[in-house]
PDB file of N, CA and C in Angstrom:
ATOM      1  N   MET A   1      53.642  28.274 -82.570  1.00 86.00           N
ATOM      2  CA  MET A   1      52.556  28.004 -82.275  1.00 86.00           C
ATOM      3  C   MET A   1      51.319  28.881 -82.184  1.00 86.00           C
ATOM      4  N   SER A   2      50.324  28.444 -82.450  1.00 94.00           N
ATOM      5  CA  SER A   2      48.674  28.986 -82.684  1.00 94.00           C
ATOM      6  C   SER A   2      48.824  29.103 -81.325  1.00 94.00           C
ATOM      7  N   ASP A   3      47.345  30.460 -81.243  1.00 95.00           N
ATOM      8  CA  ASP A   3      46.644  30.701 -80.276  1.00 95.00           C
ATOM      9  C   ASP A   3      46.097  29.478 -79.271  1.00 95.00           C
ATOM     10  N   GLU A   4      45.485  28.660 -80.802  1.00 96.00           N
ATOM     11  CA  GLU A   4      44.349  27.751 -79.906  1.00 96.00           C
ATOM     12  C   GLU A   4      44.976  26.175 -79.374  1.00 96.00           C
ATOM     13  N   GLU A   5      46.981  26.228 -79.967  1.00 97.00           N
ATOM     14  CA  GLU A   5      47.297  25.319 -80.083  1.00 97.00           C
ATOM     15  C   GLU A   5      47.986  26.168 -78.243  1.00 97.00           C
ATOM     16  N   GLY A   6      48.265  27.325 -78.437  1.00 96.00           N
ATOM     17  CA  GLY A   6      49.231  27.492 -77.139  1.00 96.00           C
ATOM     18  C   GLY A   6      47.762  27.741 -75.563  1.00 96.00           C
ATOM     19  N   ILE A   7      46.789  27.609 -75.890  1.00 97.00           N
ATOM     20  CA  ILE A   7      45.292  27.841 -75.181  1.00 97.00           C
ATOM     21  C   ILE A   7      45.067  26.222 -74.735  1.00 97.00           C
ATOM     22  N   ARG A   8      45.351  25.572 -75.400  1.00 97.00           N
ATOM     23  CA  ARG A   8      45.499  23.919 -75.368  1.00 97.00           C
ATOM     24  C   ARG A   8      45.964  23.746 -74.511  1.00 97.00           C
ATOM     25  N   ARG A   9      47.596  23.929 -74.587  1.00 97.00           N
ATOM     26  CA  ARG A   9      49.398  23.439 -73.964  1.00 97.00           C
ATOM     27  C   ARG A   9      48.774  24.056 -72.624  1.00 97.00           C
ATOM     28  N   THR A  10      48.173  25.237 -72.025  1.00 98.00           N
ATOM     29  CA  THR A  10      48.302  25.813 -70.971  1.00 98.00           C
ATOM     30  C   THR A  10      46.937  25.129 -70.274  1.00 98.00           C
ATOM     31  N   LEU A  11      46.247  24.289 -71.044  1.00 96.00           N
ATOM     32  CA  LEU A  11      44.992  24.089 -70.261  1.00 96.00           C
ATOM     33  C   LEU A  11      45.571  22.180 -69.755  1.00 96.00           C
ATOM     34  N   ALA A  12      46.403  22.055 -70.455  1.00 96.00           N
ATOM     35  CA  ALA A  12      47.313  20.657 -70.508  1.00 96.00           C
ATOM     36  C   ALA A  12      47.714  20.772 -69.797  1.00 96.00           C
ATOM     37  N   LEU A  13      48.518  21.908 -69.262  1.00 96.00           N
ATOM     38  CA  LEU A  13      49.606  22.005 -68.177  1.00 96.00           C
ATOM     39  C   LEU A  13      48.773  22.241 -66.594  1.00 96.00           C
ATOM     40  N   TYR A  14      47.934  22.701 -66.697  1.00 94.00           N
ATOM     41  CA  TYR A  14      47.215  22.888 -65.453  1.00 94.00           C
ATOM     42  C   TYR A  14      46.456  22.042 -64.951  1.00 94.00           C
ATOM     43  N   CYS A  15      46.386  20.893 -66.261  1.00 90.00           N
ATOM     44  CA  CYS A  15      46.039  19.645 -65.352  1.00 90.00           C
ATOM     45  C   CYS A  15      47.213  18.835 -64.809  1.00 90.00           C
ATOM     46  N   GLN A  16      48.349  18.372 -65.257  1.00 92.00           N
ATOM     47  CA  GLN A  16      49.198  17.960 -65.183  1.00 92.00           C
ATOM     48  C   GLN A  16      50.211  18.576 -64.080  1.00 92.00           C
ATOM     49  N   LEU A  17      50.272  19.964 -64.219  1.00 93.00           N
ATOM     50  CA  LEU A  17      51.418  20.134 -63.575  1.00 93.00           C
ATOM     51  C   LEU A  17      49.999  20.091 -61.562  1.00 93.00           C
ATOM     52  N   CYS A  18      49.313  20.156 -61.478  1.00 89.00           N
ATOM     53  CA  CYS A  18      48.137  19.761 -60.493  1.00 89.00           C
ATOM     54  C   CYS A  18      48.547  18.485 -59.579  1.00 89.00           C
ATOM     55  N   ASP A  19      48.326  17.265 -60.690  1.00 86.00           N
ATOM     56  CA  ASP A  19      48.272  16.471 -60.388  1.00 86.00           C
ATOM     57  C   ASP A  19      49.498  15.497 -60.316  1.00 86.00           C
ATOM     58  N   ASP A  20      49.939  15.585 -60.857  1.00 88.00           N
ATOM     59  CA  ASP A  20      51.743  16.269 -60.277  1.00 88.00           C
ATOM     60  C   ASP A  20      52.119  16.707 -58.901  1.00 88.00           C
ATOM     61  N   GLY A  21      51.275  17.489 -58.137  1.00 89.00           N
ATOM     62  CA  GLY A  21      51.719  18.408 -56.987  1.00 89.00           C
ATOM     63  C   GLY A  21      52.948  19.248 -57.725  1.00 89.00           C
ATOM     64  N   ARG A  22      53.539  20.027 -58.755  1.00 92.00           N
ATOM     65  CA  ARG A  22      53.816  20.911 -58.946  1.00 92.00           C
ATOM     66  C   ARG A  22      53.551  22.378 -58.902  1.00 92.00           C
ATOM     67  N   PHE A  23      53.316  22.741 -58.445  1.00 94.00           N
ATOM     68  CA  PHE A  23      52.506  23.740 -57.582  1.00 94.00           C
ATOM     69  C   PHE A  23      53.146  24.890 -57.550  1.00 94.00           C
ATOM     70  N   ASP A  24      54.623  25.165 -57.811  1.00 95.00           N
ATOM     71  CA  ASP A  24      55.197  26.492 -57.850  1.00 95.00           C
ATOM     72  C   ASP A  24      55.367  26.384 -59.783  1.00 95.00           C
ATOM     73  N   GLU A  25      55.878  25.405 -60.153  1.00 96.00           N
ATOM     74  CA  GLU A  25      55.336  25.562 -61.923  1.00 96.00           C
ATOM     75  C   GLU A  25      53.813  25.864 -62.113  1.00 96.00           C
ATOM     76  N   TRP A  26      52.322  25.137 -60.808  1.00 95.00           N
ATOM     77  CA  TRP A  26      51.335  25.297 -61.862  1.00 95.00           C
ATOM     78  C   TRP A  26      50.822  27.190 -61.658  1.00 95.00           C
ATOM     79  N   ALA A  27      51.323  27.371 -60.313  1.00 96.00           N
ATOM     80  CA  ALA A  27      51.263  28.727 -60.094  1.00 96.00           C
ATOM     81  C   ALA A  27      51.557  29.258 -60.419  1.00 96.00           C
ATOM     82  N   GLN A  28      52.581  29.227 -62.023  1.00 97.00           N
ATOM     83  CA  GLN A  28      52.791  30.153 -63.134  1.00 97.00           C
ATOM     84  C   GLN A  28      52.428  30.624 -64.168  1.00 97.00           C
ATOM     85  N   LEU A  29      50.961  30.179 -64.063  1.00 98.00           N
ATOM     86  CA  LEU A  29      50.179  29.889 -65.373  1.00 98.00           C
ATOM     87  C   LEU A  29      49.114  30.852 -65.058  1.00 98.00           C
ATOM     88  N   TYR A  30      48.940  31.224 -63.853  1.00 98.00           N
ATOM     89  CA  TYR A  30      48.564  32.522 -63.700  1.00 98.00           C
ATOM     90  C   TYR A  30      49.009  34.145 -63.903  1.00 98.00           C
ATOM     91  N   THR A  31      48.008  35.038 -64.431  1.00 98.00           N
ATOM     92  CA  THR A  31      48.861  36.355 -64.476  1.00 98.00           C
ATOM     93  C   THR A  31      49.272  36.905 -62.936  1.00 98.00           C
ATOM     94  N   GLU A  32      49.701  37.690 -62.709  1.00 97.00           N
ATOM     95  CA  GLU A  32      50.129  38.272 -61.338  1.00 97.00           C
ATOM     96  C   GLU A  32      48.668  38.975 -60.729  1.00 97.00           C
ATOM     97  N   ASP A  33      47.562  39.497 -61.336  1.00 98.00           N
ATOM     98  CA  ASP A  33      46.890  39.591 -60.731  1.00 98.00           C
ATOM     99  C   ASP A  33      45.309  38.898 -60.986  1.00 98.00           C
ATOM    100  N   ALA A  34      45.466  37.492 -61.096  1.00 98.00           N
ATOM    101  CA  ALA A  34      44.714  36.458 -61.486  1.00 98.00           C
ATOM    102  C   ALA A  34      43.479  36.363 -60.243  1.00 98.00           C
ATOM    103  N   VAL A  35      42.201  36.097 -60.581  1.00 98.00           N
ATOM    104  CA  VAL A  35      41.798  35.979 -59.594  1.00 98.00           C
ATOM    105  C   VAL A  35      40.859  33.993 -60.096  1.00 98.00           C
ATOM    106  N   PHE A  36      40.923  33.523 -59.159  1.00 96.00           N
ATOM    107  CA  PHE A  36      40.835  32.185 -58.945  1.00 96.00           C
ATOM    108  C   PHE A  36      39.434  31.598 -57.660  1.00 96.00           C
ATOM    109  N   ARG A  37      38.225  31.399 -58.598  1.00 95.00           N
ATOM    110  CA  ARG A  37      37.101  30.989 -57.500  1.00 95.00           C
ATOM    111  C   ARG A  37      36.746  29.505 -57.836  1.00 95.00           C
ATOM    112  N   VAL A  38      36.552  29.131 -56.263  1.00 91.00           N
ATOM    113  CA  VAL A  38      36.381  27.735 -56.272  1.00 91.00           C
ATOM    114  C   VAL A  38      35.314  28.136 -54.713  1.00 91.00           C
ATOM    115  N   MET A  39      34.535  27.040 -54.847  1.00 87.00           N
ATOM    116  CA  MET A  39      33.282  26.301 -53.686  1.00 87.00           C
ATOM    117  C   MET A  39      33.334  27.943 -53.066  1.00 87.00           C
ATOM    118  N   GLY A  40      32.952  28.555 -53.502  1.00 88.00           N
ATOM    119  CA  GLY A  40      32.776  30.247 -52.529  1.00 88.00           C
ATOM    120  C   GLY A  40      33.510  31.102 -52.110  1.00 88.00           C
ATOM    121  N   GLN A  41      34.658  30.988 -52.879  1.00 93.00           N
ATOM    122  CA  GLN A  41      35.895  31.611 -52.183  1.00 93.00           C
ATOM    123  C   GLN A  41      36.670  31.764 -53.482  1.00 93.00           C
ATOM    124  N   VAL A  42      37.731  33.177 -53.106  1.00 96.00           N
ATOM    125  CA  VAL A  42      38.198  34.261 -54.047  1.00 96.00           C
ATOM    126  C   VAL A  42      39.325  34.061 -53.855  1.00 96.00           C
ATOM    127  N   HIS A  43      40.169  33.400 -54.164  1.00 97.00           N
ATOM    128  CA  HIS A  43      42.008  33.375 -54.406  1.00 97.00           C
ATOM    129  C   HIS A  43      42.317  34.447 -54.946  1.00 97.00           C
ATOM    130  N   VAL A  44      43.238  35.962 -54.537  1.00 98.00           N
ATOM    131  CA  VAL A  44      43.696  36.592 -55.840  1.00 98.00           C
ATOM    132  C   VAL A  44      45.612  36.761 -55.868  1.00 98.00           C
ATOM    133  N   GLY A  45      45.692  36.404 -57.551  1.00 98.00           N
ATOM    134  CA  GLY A  45      47.353  36.390 -57.290  1.00 98.00           C
ATOM    135  C   GLY A  45      47.902  34.940 -57.412  1.00 98.00           C
ATOM    136  N   PRO A  46      49.385  34.560 -58.188  1.00 97.00           N
ATOM    137  CA  PRO A  46      49.984  33.265 -58.063  1.00 97.00           C
ATOM    138  C   PRO A  46      49.840  32.625 -56.492  1.00 97.00           C
ATOM    139  N   ALA A  47      50.260  33.564 -55.898  1.00 97.00           N
ATOM    140  CA  ALA A  47      51.000  32.736 -54.052  1.00 97.00           C
ATOM    141  C   ALA A  47      49.737  32.515 -53.422  1.00 97.00           C
ATOM    142  N   ALA A  48      48.828  33.442 -53.793  1.00 98.00           N
ATOM    143  CA  ALA A  48      47.525  33.150 -53.129  1.00 98.00           C
ATOM    144  C   ALA A  48      46.956  31.727 -53.413  1.00 98.00           C
ATOM    145  N   ILE A  49      46.653  31.886 -54.669  1.00 97.00           N
ATOM    146  CA  ILE A  49      46.534  30.331 -55.159  1.00 97.00           C
ATOM    147  C   ILE A  49      47.268  29.265 -55.202  1.00 97.00           C
ATOM    148  N   LYS A  50      48.228  29.293 -55.455  1.00 95.00           N
ATOM    149  CA  LYS A  50      49.125  28.154 -54.838  1.00 95.00           C
ATOM    150  C   LYS A  50      48.810  27.425 -53.628  1.00 95.00           C
ATOM    151  N   ALA A  51      48.776  28.689 -52.377  1.00 95.00           N
ATOM    152  CA  ALA A  51      48.155  28.410 -50.994  1.00 95.00           C
ATOM    153  C   ALA A  51      47.159  27.976 -50.759  1.00 95.00           C
ATOM    154  N   PHE A  52      46.669  27.817 -51.275  1.00 94.00           N
ATOM    155  CA  PHE A  52      44.933  27.345 -51.274  1.00 94.00           C
ATOM    156  C   PHE A  52      44.989  25.622 -51.936  1.00 94.00           C
ATOM    157  N   ILE A  53      45.506  25.806 -53.267  1.00 91.00           N
ATOM    158  CA  ILE A  53      45.556  24.206 -53.791  1.00 91.00           C
ATOM    159  C   ILE A  53      46.420  23.440 -53.216  1.00 91.00           C
ATOM    160  N   ALA A  54      47.940  24.293 -52.850  1.00 90.00           N
ATOM    161  CA  ALA A  54      48.306  23.121 -52.239  1.00 90.00           C
ATOM    162  C   ALA A  54      48.321  22.818 -50.731  1.00 90.00           C
ATOM    163  N   GLU A  55      47.196  23.762 -50.077  1.00 88.00           N
ATOM    164  CA  GLU A  55      46.099  22.785 -48.988  1.00 88.00           C
ATOM    165  C   GLU A  55      45.758  22.214 -49.313  1.00 88.00           C
ATOM    166  N   ALA A  56      44.567  22.121 -50.257  1.00 84.00           N
ATOM    167  CA  ALA A  56      43.335  21.575 -50.824  1.00 84.00           C
ATOM    168  C   ALA A  56      43.560  20.328 -51.077  1.00 84.00           C
ATOM    169  N   GLN A  57      44.893  20.366 -52.159  1.00 80.00           N
ATOM    170  CA  GLN A  57      45.683  19.078 -52.649  1.00 80.00           C
ATOM    171  C   GLN A  57      47.185  18.051 -52.031  1.00 80.00           C
ATOM    172  N   PRO A  58      46.817  18.140 -50.990  1.00 76.00           N
ATOM    173  CA  PRO A  58      48.470  17.604 -50.148  1.00 76.00           C
ATOM    174  C   PRO A  58      48.239  15.857 -51.213  1.00 76.00           C
ATOM    175  N   GLU A  59      49.894  15.641 -50.597  1.00 72.00           N
ATOM    176  CA  GLU A  59      50.263  14.016 -51.251  1.00 72.00           C
ATOM    177  C   GLU A  59      49.296  13.604 -50.540  1.00 72.00           C
ATOM    178  N   GLY A  60      48.695  12.448 -51.565  1.00 60.00           N
ATOM    179  CA  GLY A  60      47.161  11.502 -51.259  1.00 60.00           C
ATOM    180  C   GLY A  60      46.841  11.834 -51.382  1.00 60.00           C
ATOM    181  N   ARG A  61      46.326  13.396 -51.903  1.00 57.00           N
ATOM    182  CA  ARG A  61      44.586  13.462 -51.742  1.00 57.00           C
ATOM    183  C   ARG A  61      44.931  14.119 -53.185  1.00 57.00           C
ATOM    184  N   ARG A  62      45.444  14.082 -54.232  1.00 53.00           N
ATOM    185  CA  ARG A  62      45.227  14.879 -55.313  1.00 53.00           C
ATOM    186  C   ARG A  62      44.222  13.862 -56.684  1.00 53.00           C
ATOM    187  N   GLY A  63      43.736  14.748 -57.246  1.00 58.00           N
ATOM    188  CA  GLY A  63      43.556  14.089 -58.898  1.00 58.00           C
ATOM    189  C   GLY A  63      43.802  12.862 -59.516  1.00 58.00           C
ATOM    190  N   LYS A  64      43.301  11.781 -59.168  1.00 59.00           N
ATOM    191  CA  LYS A  64      44.007  10.929 -59.810  1.00 59.00           C
ATOM    192  C   LYS A  64      42.323  10.640 -61.359  1.00 59.00           C
ATOM    193  N   HIS A  65      43.218   9.703 -62.270  1.00 58.00           N
ATOM    194  CA  HIS A  65      42.334   9.336 -63.107  1.00 58.00           C
ATOM    195  C   HIS A  65      42.441   8.049 -63.795  1.00 58.00           C
ATOM    196  N   VAL A  66      41.220   7.305 -63.454  1.00 63.00           N
ATOM    197  CA  VAL A  66      40.935   6.214 -63.713  1.00 63.00           C
ATOM    198  C   VAL A  66      40.496   5.455 -64.883  1.00 63.00           C
ATOM    199  N   ALA A  67      40.975   4.494 -65.789  1.00 66.00           N
ATOM    200  CA  ALA A  67      40.571   4.311 -66.850  1.00 66.00           C
ATOM    201  C   ALA A  67      39.985   2.620 -66.435  1.00 66.00           C
ATOM    202  N   VAL A  68      38.244   2.562 -66.512  1.00 69.00           N
ATOM    203  CA  VAL A  68      37.566   1.332 -66.182  1.00 69.00           C
ATOM    204  C   VAL A  68      37.260   0.594 -68.088  1.00 69.00           C
ATOM    205  N   PRO A  69      38.047  -0.625 -68.390  1.00 71.00           N
ATOM    206  CA  PRO A  69      37.814  -1.289 -68.850  1.00 71.00           C
ATOM    207  C   PRO A  69      35.903  -1.805 -69.170  1.00 71.00           C
ATOM    208  N   GLY A  70      35.998  -1.909 -70.646  1.00 71.00           N
ATOM    209  CA  GLY A  70      34.461  -2.775 -70.447  1.00 71.00           C
ATOM    210  C   GLY A  70      32.954  -1.725 -70.695  1.00 71.00           C
ATOM    211  N   GLU A  71      32.606  -2.340 -70.405  1.00 76.00           N
ATOM    212  CA  GLU A  71      31.226  -1.319 -71.348  1.00 76.00           C
ATOM    213  C   GLU A  71      30.101  -0.848 -69.456  1.00 76.00           C
ATOM    214  N   GLY A  72      31.011  -1.666 -68.600  1.00 72.00           N
ATOM    215  CA  GLY A  72      29.727  -1.549 -67.535  1.00 72.00           C
ATOM    216  C   GLY A  72      29.766  -0.324 -66.549  1.00 72.00           C
ATOM    217  N   GLN A  73      29.259   0.489 -65.833  1.00 71.00           N
ATOM    218  CA  GLN A  73      28.841   1.647 -65.183  1.00 71.00           C
ATOM    219  C   GLN A  73      30.033   1.648 -64.313  1.00 71.00           C
ATOM    220  N   PHE A  74      30.426   2.904 -63.785  1.00 65.00           N
ATOM    221  CA  PHE A  74      31.215   3.166 -63.295  1.00 65.00           C
ATOM    222  C   PHE A  74      30.900   4.539 -62.098  1.00 65.00           C
ATOM    223  N   PRO A  75      31.852   4.711 -61.408  1.00 66.00           N
ATOM    224  CA  PRO A  75      31.644   5.880 -60.261  1.00 66.00           C
ATOM    225  C   PRO A  75      32.177   7.058 -61.078  1.00 66.00           C
ATOM    226  N   VAL A  76      31.192   7.989 -60.286  1.00 62.00           N
ATOM    227  CA  VAL A  76      32.219   9.730 -60.888  1.00 62.00           C
ATOM    228  C   VAL A  76      31.974  10.350 -59.578  1.00 62.00           C
ATOM    229  N   THR A  77      33.174  10.416 -58.818  1.00 68.00           N
ATOM    230  CA  THR A  77      33.618  11.210 -57.739  1.00 68.00           C
ATOM    231  C   THR A  77      33.064  12.905 -57.391  1.00 68.00           C
ATOM    232  N   SER A  78      33.351  13.298 -58.821  1.00 70.00           N
ATOM    233  CA  SER A  78      33.305  14.882 -59.047  1.00 70.00           C
ATOM    234  C   SER A  78      32.811  15.294 -60.025  1.00 70.00           C
ATOM    235  N   ALA A  79      32.274  16.322 -60.476  1.00 78.00           N
ATOM    236  CA  ALA A  79      31.851  16.618 -61.714  1.00 78.00           C
ATOM    237  C   ALA A  79      31.840  17.841 -61.801  1.00 78.00           C
ATOM    238  N   GLY A  80      32.155  18.780 -63.116  1.00 83.00           N
ATOM    239  CA  GLY A  80      31.571  20.214 -62.889  1.00 83.00           C
ATOM    240  C   GLY A  80      32.101  20.971 -64.300  1.00 83.00           C
ATOM    241  N   ARG A  81      32.883  22.027 -64.072  1.00 88.00           N
ATOM    242  CA  ARG A  81      32.888  22.725 -64.731  1.00 88.00           C
ATOM    243  C   ARG A  81      34.208  24.309 -65.205  1.00 88.00           C
ATOM    244  N   TYR A  82      34.431  24.595 -66.471  1.00 90.00           N
ATOM    245  CA  TYR A  82      35.776  25.663 -65.963  1.00 90.00           C
ATOM    246  C   TYR A  82      34.820  26.859 -66.701  1.00 90.00           C
ATOM    247  N   HIS A  83      35.237  28.035 -65.823  1.00 92.00           N
ATOM    248  CA  HIS A  83      35.114  28.985 -66.753  1.00 92.00           C
ATOM    249  C   HIS A  83      36.089  29.815 -66.298  1.00 92.00           C
ATOM    250  N   ASP A  84      36.480  30.568 -67.404  1.00 95.00           N
ATOM    251  CA  ASP A  84      37.932  30.723 -67.565  1.00 95.00           C
ATOM    252  C   ASP A  84      38.063  31.796 -68.057  1.00 95.00           C
ATOM    253  N   ARG A  85      38.767  32.835 -68.371  1.00 97.00           N
ATOM    254  CA  ARG A  85      39.211  33.814 -69.047  1.00 97.00           C
ATOM    255  C   ARG A  85      40.860  33.840 -69.028  1.00 97.00           C
ATOM    256  N   LEU A  86      41.504  33.777 -70.660  1.00 98.00           N
ATOM    257  CA  LEU A  86      43.459  33.444 -70.840  1.00 98.00           C
ATOM    258  C   LEU A  86      43.279  34.829 -71.241  1.00 98.00           C
ATOM    259  N   VAL A  87      44.860  35.507 -71.192  1.00 98.00           N
ATOM    260  CA  VAL A  87      45.472  36.311 -71.725  1.00 98.00           C
ATOM    261  C   VAL A  87      46.725  36.520 -72.508  1.00 98.00           C
ATOM    262  N   ARG A  88      47.364  36.948 -73.224  1.00 98.00           N
ATOM    263  CA  ARG A  88      48.432  36.504 -73.580  1.00 98.00           C
ATOM    264  C   ARG A  88      49.409  36.996 -73.214  1.00 98.00           C
ATOM    265  N   ARG A  89      50.555  36.862 -72.103  1.00 96.00           N
ATOM    266  CA  ARG A  89      51.698  37.471 -72.112  1.00 96.00           C
ATOM    267  C   ARG A  89      53.150  37.065 -72.110  1.00 96.00           C
ATOM    268  N   ASN A  90      54.037  37.691 -72.902  1.00 93.00           N
ATOM    269  CA  ASN A  90      54.728  37.359 -73.167  1.00 93.00           C
ATOM    270  C   ASN A  90      55.002  36.351 -73.796  1.00 93.00           C
ATOM    271  N   GLY A  91      54.140  35.942 -75.201  1.00 93.00           N
ATOM    272  CA  GLY A  91      54.501  34.821 -75.853  1.00 93.00           C
ATOM    273  C   GLY A  91      53.653  33.432 -75.113  1.00 93.00           C
ATOM    274  N   ALA A  92      52.903  33.799 -73.946  1.00 95.00           N
ATOM    275  CA  ALA A  92      52.281  32.202 -73.581  1.00 95.00           C
ATOM    276  C   ALA A  92      50.578  32.754 -72.776  1.00 95.00           C
ATOM    277  N   TRP A  93      50.010  31.828 -72.830  1.00 98.00           N
ATOM    278  CA  TRP A  93      49.064  32.217 -72.492  1.00 98.00           C
ATOM    279  C   TRP A  93      48.839  31.898 -70.789  1.00 98.00           C
ATOM    280  N   LEU A  94      48.275  32.325 -70.769  1.00 98.00           N
ATOM    281  CA  LEU A  94      48.071  32.448 -68.757  1.00 98.00           C
ATOM    282  C   LEU A  94      46.523  33.086 -68.545  1.00 98.00           C
ATOM    283  N   PHE A  95      45.962  32.375 -67.507  1.00 98.00           N
ATOM    284  CA  PHE A  95      44.582  32.342 -66.694  1.00 98.00           C
ATOM    285  C   PHE A  95      45.148  33.651 -66.083  1.00 98.00           C
ATOM    286  N   ALA A  96      43.335  34.270 -66.754  1.00 98.00           N
ATOM    287  CA  ALA A  96      42.995  36.022 -65.952  1.00 98.00           C
ATOM    288  C   ALA A  96      42.354  35.818 -64.596  1.00 98.00           C
ATOM    289  N   GLU A  97      41.009  34.729 -65.469  1.00 97.00           N
ATOM    290  CA  GLU A  97      40.170  34.236 -64.539  1.00 97.00           C
ATOM    291  C   GLU A  97      40.245  33.049 -64.607  1.00 97.00           C
ATOM    292  N   ARG A  98      39.589  32.591 -63.066  1.00 96.00           N
ATOM    293  CA  ARG A  98      39.586  30.613 -63.254  1.00 96.00           C
ATOM    294  C   ARG A  98      38.327  30.514 -62.273  1.00 96.00           C
ATOM    295  N   GLN A  99      37.492  29.762 -62.611  1.00 94.00           N
ATOM    296  CA  GLN A  99      36.225  29.299 -61.814  1.00 94.00           C
ATOM    297  C   GLN A  99      36.059  28.456 -61.525  1.00 94.00           C
ATOM    298  N   ILE A 100      35.747  27.588 -60.957  1.00 90.00           N
ATOM    299  CA  ILE A 100      35.122  25.859 -61.046  1.00 90.00           C
ATOM    300  C   ILE A 100      34.039  25.826 -60.438  1.00 90.00           C
ATOM    301  N   VAL A 101      32.932  25.369 -60.881  1.00 89.00           N
ATOM    302  CA  VAL A 101      31.778  24.772 -60.675  1.00 89.00           C
ATOM    303  C   VAL A 101      31.543  23.627 -60.236  1.00 89.00           C
ATOM    304  N   PHE A 102      31.256  22.990 -59.540  1.00 85.00           N
ATOM    305  CA  PHE A 102      30.463  21.831 -59.283  1.00 85.00           C
ATOM    306  C   PHE A 102      29.557  21.100 -59.658  1.00 85.00           C
ATOM    307  N   MET A 103      29.297  19.909 -60.241  1.00 81.00           N
ATOM    308  CA  MET A 103      27.705  19.287 -60.575  1.00 81.00           C
ATOM    309  C   MET A 103      27.084  19.736 -59.205  1.00 81.00           C
ATOM    310  N   GLY A 104      26.000  20.009 -59.629  1.00 75.00           N
ATOM    311  CA  GLY A 104      25.266  20.745 -58.196  1.00 75.00           C
ATOM    312  C   GLY A 104      25.530  21.632 -57.323  1.00 75.00           C
ATOM    313  N   GLU A 105      26.164  22.614 -57.681  1.00 70.00           N
ATOM    314  CA  GLU A 105      26.807  23.993 -56.974  1.00 70.00           C
ATOM    315  C   GLU A 105      26.126  24.774 -58.316  1.00 70.00           C
ATOM    316  N   ASP A 106      24.999  25.334 -57.101  1.00 68.00           N
ATOM    317  CA  ASP A 106      24.786  26.648 -57.734  1.00 68.00           C
ATOM    318  C   ASP A 106      26.114  27.785 -58.332  1.00 68.00           C
ATOM    319  N   PRO A 107      26.078  28.310 -59.577  1.00 61.00           N
ATOM    320  CA  PRO A 107      27.008  29.234 -59.824  1.00 61.00           C
ATOM    321  C   PRO A 107      27.054  30.293 -59.160  1.00 61.00           C
ATOM    322  N   PRO A 108      28.476  30.994 -58.707  1.00 58.00           N
ATOM    323  CA  PRO A 108      28.236  32.484 -57.940  1.00 58.00           C
ATOM    324  C   PRO A 108      28.317  32.795 -59.166  1.00 58.00           C
ATOM    325  N   ASP A 109      28.996  34.232 -58.980  1.00 59.00           N
ATOM    326  CA  ASP A 109      28.681  35.071 -59.884  1.00 59.00           C
ATOM    327  C   ASP A 109      30.298  34.994 -61.045  1.00 59.00           C
ATOM    328  N   GLN A 110      29.430  35.203 -62.411  1.00 52.00           N
ATOM    329  CA  GLN A 110      29.971  34.834 -63.424  1.00 52.00           C
ATOM    330  C   GLN A 110      31.481  35.791 -64.146  1.00 52.00           C
ATOM    331  N   PRO A 111      32.550  35.229 -63.986  1.00 49.00           N
ATOM    332  CA  PRO A 111      33.936  35.979 -64.473  1.00 49.00           C
ATOM    333  C   PRO A 111      33.532  37.173 -65.018  1.00 49.00           C
ATOM    334  N   SER A 112      33.929  38.326 -65.248  1.00 51.00           N
ATOM    335  CA  SER A 112      33.863  38.941 -65.856  1.00 51.00           C
ATOM    336  C   SER A 112      33.908  39.445 -67.496  1.00 51.00           C
ATOM    337  N   SER A 113      34.355  38.388 -67.806  1.00 49.00           N
ATOM    338  CA  SER A 113      34.544  37.840 -68.714  1.00 49.00           C
ATOM    339  C   SER A 113      33.443  37.737 -69.642  1.00 49.00           C
ATOM    340  N   GLY A 114      32.051  37.325 -69.107  1.00 47.00           N
ATOM    341  CA  GLY A 114      30.897  37.136 -69.421  1.00 47.00           C
ATOM    342  C   GLY A 114      30.211  35.707 -69.503  1.00 47.00           C
ATOM    343  N   LEU A 115      31.645  34.625 -69.469  1.00 43.00           N
ATOM    344  CA  LEU A 115      31.322  33.186 -69.270  1.00 43.00           C
ATOM    345  C   LEU A 115      30.598  32.607 -68.499  1.00 43.00           C
TER     346      LEU A 115
END
């Protein structure tokens, strides 16, 4: 698998595992010293990152993806962007840093990678 394919796989797994509430597997996508920044909070390491997401997205409040047929307008409930730094460890691409910045939110300090 190429580096690009490996990175795409990690990004896809991030979404699928989080949406499914499979937080034990989701936390394995982070390095042992990973930094996760969101809404002014900083969580370090897979255990702390997992604890945050499990509390933030309990059963029934997880992300849902809705497809709306037709050409009409549709509501957007949340929008933002990710600033990531991934590293290759033992053949797998893992998050060393992930920062989520929601639309309308002032971006905090950028990850050390300069993204």
